[in-house]
mmCIF file of N, CA and C in Angstrom:
data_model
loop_
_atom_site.group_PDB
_atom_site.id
_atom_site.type_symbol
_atom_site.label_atom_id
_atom_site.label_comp_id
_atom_site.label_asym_id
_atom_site.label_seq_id
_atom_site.Cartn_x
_atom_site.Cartn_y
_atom_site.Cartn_z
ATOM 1 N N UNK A 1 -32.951 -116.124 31.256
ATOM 2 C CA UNK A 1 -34.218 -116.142 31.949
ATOM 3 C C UNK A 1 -34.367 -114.839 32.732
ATOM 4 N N UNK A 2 -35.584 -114.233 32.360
ATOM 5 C CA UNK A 2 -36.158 -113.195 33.274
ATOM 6 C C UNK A 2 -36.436 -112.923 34.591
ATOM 7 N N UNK A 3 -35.940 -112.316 35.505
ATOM 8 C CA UNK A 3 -36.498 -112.509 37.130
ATOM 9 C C UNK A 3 -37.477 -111.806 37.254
ATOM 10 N N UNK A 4 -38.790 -112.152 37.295
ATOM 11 C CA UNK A 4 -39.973 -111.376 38.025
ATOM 12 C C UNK A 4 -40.814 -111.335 38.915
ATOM 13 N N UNK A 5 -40.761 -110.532 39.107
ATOM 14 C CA UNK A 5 -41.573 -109.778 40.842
ATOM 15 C C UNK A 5 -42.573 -110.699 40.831
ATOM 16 N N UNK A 6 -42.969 -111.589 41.928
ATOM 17 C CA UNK A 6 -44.117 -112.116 41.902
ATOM 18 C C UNK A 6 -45.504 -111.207 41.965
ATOM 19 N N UNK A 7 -45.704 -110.577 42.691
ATOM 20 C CA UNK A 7 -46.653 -110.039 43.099
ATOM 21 C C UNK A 7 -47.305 -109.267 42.538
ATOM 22 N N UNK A 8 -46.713 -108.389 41.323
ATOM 23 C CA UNK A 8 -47.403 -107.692 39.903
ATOM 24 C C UNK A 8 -47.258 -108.757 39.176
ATOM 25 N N UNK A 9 -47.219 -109.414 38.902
ATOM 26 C CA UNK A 9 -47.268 -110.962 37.767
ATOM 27 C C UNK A 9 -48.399 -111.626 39.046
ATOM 28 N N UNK A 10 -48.466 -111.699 39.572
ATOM 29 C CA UNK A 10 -50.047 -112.419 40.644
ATOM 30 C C UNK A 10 -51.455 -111.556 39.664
ATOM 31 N N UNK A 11 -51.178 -110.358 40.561
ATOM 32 C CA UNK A 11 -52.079 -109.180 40.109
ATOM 33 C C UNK A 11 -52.311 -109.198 38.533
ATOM 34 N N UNK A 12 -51.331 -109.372 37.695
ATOM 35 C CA UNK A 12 -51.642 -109.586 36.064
ATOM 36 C C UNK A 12 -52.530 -110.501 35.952
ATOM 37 N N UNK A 13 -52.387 -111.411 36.765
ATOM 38 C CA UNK A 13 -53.290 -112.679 36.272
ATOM 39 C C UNK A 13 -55.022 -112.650 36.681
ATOM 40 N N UNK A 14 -55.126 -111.968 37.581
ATOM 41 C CA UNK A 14 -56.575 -111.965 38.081
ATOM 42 C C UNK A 14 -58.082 -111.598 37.081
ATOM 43 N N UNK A 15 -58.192 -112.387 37.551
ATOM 44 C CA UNK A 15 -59.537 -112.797 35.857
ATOM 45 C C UNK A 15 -59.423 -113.492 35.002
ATOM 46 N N UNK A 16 -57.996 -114.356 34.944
ATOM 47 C CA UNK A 16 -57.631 -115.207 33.771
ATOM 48 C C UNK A 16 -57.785 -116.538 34.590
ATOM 49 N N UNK A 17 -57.622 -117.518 33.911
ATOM 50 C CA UNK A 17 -57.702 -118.925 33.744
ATOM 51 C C UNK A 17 -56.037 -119.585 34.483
ATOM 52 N N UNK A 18 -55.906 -120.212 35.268
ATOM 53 C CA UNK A 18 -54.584 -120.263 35.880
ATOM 54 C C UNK A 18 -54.573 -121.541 36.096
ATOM 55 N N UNK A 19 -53.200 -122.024 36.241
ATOM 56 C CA UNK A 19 -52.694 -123.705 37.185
ATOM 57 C C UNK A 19 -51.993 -123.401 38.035
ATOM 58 N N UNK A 20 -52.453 -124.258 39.326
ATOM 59 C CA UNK A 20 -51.728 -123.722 40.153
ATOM 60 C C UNK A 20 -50.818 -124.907 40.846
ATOM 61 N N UNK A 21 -49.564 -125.219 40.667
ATOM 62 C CA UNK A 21 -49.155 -126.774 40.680
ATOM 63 C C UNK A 21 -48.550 -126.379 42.405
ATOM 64 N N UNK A 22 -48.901 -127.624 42.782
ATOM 65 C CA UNK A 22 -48.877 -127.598 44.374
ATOM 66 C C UNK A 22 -47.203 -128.091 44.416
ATOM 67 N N UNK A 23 -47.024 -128.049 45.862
ATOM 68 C CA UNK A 23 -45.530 -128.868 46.176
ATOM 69 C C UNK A 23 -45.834 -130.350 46.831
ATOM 70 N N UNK A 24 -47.117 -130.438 47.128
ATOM 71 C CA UNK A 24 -46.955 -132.157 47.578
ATOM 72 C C UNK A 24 -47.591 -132.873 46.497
ATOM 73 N N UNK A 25 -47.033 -134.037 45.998
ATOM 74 C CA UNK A 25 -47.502 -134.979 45.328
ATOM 75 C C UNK A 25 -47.350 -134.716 43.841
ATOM 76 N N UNK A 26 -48.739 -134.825 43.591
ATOM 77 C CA UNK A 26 -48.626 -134.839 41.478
ATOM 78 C C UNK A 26 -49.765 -133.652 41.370
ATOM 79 N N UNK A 27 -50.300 -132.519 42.333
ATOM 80 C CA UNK A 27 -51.592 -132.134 42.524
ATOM 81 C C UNK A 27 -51.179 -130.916 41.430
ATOM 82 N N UNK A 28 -52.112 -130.402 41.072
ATOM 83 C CA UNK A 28 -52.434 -129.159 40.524
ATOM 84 C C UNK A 28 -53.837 -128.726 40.548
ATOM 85 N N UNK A 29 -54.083 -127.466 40.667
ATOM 86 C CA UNK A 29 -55.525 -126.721 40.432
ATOM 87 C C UNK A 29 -55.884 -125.929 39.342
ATOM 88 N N UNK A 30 -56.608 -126.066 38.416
ATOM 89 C CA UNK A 30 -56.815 -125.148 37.236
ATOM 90 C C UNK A 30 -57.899 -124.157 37.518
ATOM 91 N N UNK A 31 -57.955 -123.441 37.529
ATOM 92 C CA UNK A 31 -59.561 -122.035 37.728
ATOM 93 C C UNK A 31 -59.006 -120.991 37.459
ATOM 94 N N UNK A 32 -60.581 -119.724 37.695
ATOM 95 C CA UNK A 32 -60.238 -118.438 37.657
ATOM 96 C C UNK A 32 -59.772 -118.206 38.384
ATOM 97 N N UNK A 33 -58.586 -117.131 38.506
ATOM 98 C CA UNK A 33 -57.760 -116.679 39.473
ATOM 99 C C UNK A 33 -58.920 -115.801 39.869
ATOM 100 N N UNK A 34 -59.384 -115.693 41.666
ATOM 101 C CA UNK A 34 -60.213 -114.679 42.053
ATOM 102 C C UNK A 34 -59.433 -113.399 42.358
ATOM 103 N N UNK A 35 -58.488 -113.892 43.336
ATOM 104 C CA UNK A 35 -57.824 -112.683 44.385
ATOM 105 C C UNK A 35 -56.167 -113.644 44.777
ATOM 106 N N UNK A 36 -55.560 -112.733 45.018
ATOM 107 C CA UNK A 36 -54.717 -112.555 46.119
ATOM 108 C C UNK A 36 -54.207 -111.727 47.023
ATOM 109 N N UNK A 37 -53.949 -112.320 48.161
ATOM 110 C CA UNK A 37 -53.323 -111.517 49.109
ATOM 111 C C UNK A 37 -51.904 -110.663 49.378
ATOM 112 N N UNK A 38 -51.726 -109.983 50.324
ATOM 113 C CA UNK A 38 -49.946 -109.810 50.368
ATOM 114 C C UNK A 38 -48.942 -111.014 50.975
ATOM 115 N N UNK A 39 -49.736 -111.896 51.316
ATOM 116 C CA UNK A 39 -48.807 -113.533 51.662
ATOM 117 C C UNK A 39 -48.892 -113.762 50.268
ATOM 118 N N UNK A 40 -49.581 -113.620 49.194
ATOM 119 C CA UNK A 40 -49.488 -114.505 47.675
ATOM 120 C C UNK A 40 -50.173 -115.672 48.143
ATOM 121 N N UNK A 41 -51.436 -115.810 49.095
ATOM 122 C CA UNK A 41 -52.219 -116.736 49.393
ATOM 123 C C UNK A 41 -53.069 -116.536 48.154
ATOM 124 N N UNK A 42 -53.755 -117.726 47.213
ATOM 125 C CA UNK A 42 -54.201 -117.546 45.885
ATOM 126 C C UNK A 42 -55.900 -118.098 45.720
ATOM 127 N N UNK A 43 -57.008 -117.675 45.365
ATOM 128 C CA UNK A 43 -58.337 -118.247 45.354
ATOM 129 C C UNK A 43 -59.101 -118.414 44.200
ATOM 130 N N UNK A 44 -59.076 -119.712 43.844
ATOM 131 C CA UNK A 44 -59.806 -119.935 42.615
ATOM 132 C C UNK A 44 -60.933 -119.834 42.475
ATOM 133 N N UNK A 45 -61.632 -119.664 41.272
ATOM 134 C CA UNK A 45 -63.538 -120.163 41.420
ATOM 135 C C UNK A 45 -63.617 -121.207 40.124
ATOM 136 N N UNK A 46 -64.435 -121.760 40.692
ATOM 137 C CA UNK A 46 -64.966 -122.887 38.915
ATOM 138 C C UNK A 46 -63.323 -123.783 38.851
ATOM 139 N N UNK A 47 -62.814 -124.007 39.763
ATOM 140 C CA UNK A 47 -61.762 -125.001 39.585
ATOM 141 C C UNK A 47 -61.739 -126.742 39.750
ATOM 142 N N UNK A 48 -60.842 -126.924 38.548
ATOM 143 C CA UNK A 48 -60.605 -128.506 38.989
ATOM 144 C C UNK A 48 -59.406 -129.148 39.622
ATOM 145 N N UNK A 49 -59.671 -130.106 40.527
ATOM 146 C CA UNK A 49 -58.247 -130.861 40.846
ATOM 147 C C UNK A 49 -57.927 -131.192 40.188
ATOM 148 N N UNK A 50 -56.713 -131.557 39.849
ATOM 149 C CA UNK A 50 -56.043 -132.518 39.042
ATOM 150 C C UNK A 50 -54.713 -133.116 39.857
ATOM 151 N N UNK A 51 -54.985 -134.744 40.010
ATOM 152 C CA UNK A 51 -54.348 -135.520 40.665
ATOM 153 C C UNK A 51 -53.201 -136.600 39.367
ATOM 154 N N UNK A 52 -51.939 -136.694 39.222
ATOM 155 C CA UNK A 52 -51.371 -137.748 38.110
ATOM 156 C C UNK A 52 -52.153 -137.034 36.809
ATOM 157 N N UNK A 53 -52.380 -135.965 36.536
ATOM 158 C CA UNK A 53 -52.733 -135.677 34.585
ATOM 159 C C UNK A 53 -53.877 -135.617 35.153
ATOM 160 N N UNK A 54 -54.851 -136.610 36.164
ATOM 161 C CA UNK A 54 -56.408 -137.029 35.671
ATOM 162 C C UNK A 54 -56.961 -135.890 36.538
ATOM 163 N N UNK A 55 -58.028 -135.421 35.888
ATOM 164 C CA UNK A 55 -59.576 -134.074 36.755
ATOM 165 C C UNK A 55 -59.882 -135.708 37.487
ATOM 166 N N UNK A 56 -59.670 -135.100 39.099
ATOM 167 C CA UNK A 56 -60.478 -136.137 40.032
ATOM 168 C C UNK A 56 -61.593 -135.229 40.174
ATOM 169 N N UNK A 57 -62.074 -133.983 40.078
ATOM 170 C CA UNK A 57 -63.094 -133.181 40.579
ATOM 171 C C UNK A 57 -62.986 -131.791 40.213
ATOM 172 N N UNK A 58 -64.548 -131.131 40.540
ATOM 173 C CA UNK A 58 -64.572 -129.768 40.338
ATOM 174 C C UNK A 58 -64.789 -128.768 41.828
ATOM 175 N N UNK A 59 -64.308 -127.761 41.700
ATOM 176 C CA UNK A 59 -64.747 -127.606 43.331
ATOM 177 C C UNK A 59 -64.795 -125.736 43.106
ATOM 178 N N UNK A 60 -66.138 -125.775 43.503
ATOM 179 C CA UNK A 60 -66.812 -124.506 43.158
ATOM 180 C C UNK A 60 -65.814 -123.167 43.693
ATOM 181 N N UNK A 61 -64.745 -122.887 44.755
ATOM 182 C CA UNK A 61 -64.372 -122.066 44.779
ATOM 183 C C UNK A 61 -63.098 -122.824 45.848
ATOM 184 N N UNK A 62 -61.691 -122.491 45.642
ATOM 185 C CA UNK A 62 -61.130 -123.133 46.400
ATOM 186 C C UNK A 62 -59.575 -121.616 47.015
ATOM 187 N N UNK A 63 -59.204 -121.879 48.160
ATOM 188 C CA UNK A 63 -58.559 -120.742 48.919
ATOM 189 C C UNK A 63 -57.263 -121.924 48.883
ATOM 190 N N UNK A 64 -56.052 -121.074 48.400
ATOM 191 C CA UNK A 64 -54.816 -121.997 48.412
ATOM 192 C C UNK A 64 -53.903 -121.447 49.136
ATOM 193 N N UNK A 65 -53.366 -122.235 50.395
ATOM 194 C CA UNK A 65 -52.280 -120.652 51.655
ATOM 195 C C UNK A 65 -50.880 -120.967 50.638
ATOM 196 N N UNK A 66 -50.228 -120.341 50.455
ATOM 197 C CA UNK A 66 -49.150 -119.188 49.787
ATOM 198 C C UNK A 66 -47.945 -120.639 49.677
ATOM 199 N N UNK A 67 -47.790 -121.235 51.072
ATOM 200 C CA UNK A 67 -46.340 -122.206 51.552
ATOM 201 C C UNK A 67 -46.939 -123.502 50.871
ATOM 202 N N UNK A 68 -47.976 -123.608 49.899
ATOM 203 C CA UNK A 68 -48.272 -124.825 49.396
ATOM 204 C C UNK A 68 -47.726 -124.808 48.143
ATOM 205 N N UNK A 69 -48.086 -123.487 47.557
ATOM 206 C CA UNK A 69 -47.405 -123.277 45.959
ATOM 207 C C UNK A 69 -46.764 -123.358 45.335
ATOM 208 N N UNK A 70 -46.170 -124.380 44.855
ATOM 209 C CA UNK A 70 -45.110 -124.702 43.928
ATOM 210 C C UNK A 70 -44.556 -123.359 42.805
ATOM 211 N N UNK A 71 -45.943 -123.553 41.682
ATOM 212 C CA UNK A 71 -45.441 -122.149 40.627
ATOM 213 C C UNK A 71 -46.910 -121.798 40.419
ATOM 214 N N UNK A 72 -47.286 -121.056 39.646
ATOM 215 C CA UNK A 72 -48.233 -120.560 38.995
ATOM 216 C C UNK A 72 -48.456 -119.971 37.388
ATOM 217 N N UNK A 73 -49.285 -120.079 36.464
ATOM 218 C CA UNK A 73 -48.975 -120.119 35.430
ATOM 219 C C UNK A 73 -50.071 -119.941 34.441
ATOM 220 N N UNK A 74 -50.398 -119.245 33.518
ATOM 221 C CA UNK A 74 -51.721 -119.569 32.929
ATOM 222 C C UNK A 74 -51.817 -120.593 32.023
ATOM 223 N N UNK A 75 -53.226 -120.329 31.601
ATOM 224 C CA UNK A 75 -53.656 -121.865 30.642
ATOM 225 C C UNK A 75 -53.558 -121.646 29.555
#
């Protein structure tokens, strides 16, 4: 397995389609990656929750702080 830099692998992703699997519960977020910061705080647009597998919702633009993030990953 490869070790890579988060933060140019963040930056690769911006404009693509991403999941962003949380650390509490069963949560994940799917959207466009907008931006990130130098915390690796992450902001979607056009994203859905996803609670247990199921889309509970869509949520037009959502700001995720950095210490919630499990992994990140595209679609």
């Amino acid at each position: 397995m490869d070790i890579v830099n988060p933060r140019p692998f963040l930056k690769s992703l911006a404009g693509k389609k991403v999941v962003v699997k949380l650390k509490w519960g069963n949560t994940e977020y799917r959207g466009n990656l907008v931006s990130t910061d130098s915390y690796m705080n992450v902001q979607l647009q056009n994203a859905e929750e996803v609670i247990d597998g199921k889309v509970k919702g869509t949520i037009d633009e959502v700001f995720i702080r950095c210490n919630n993030v499990m992994w990140i990953n595209t679609l």
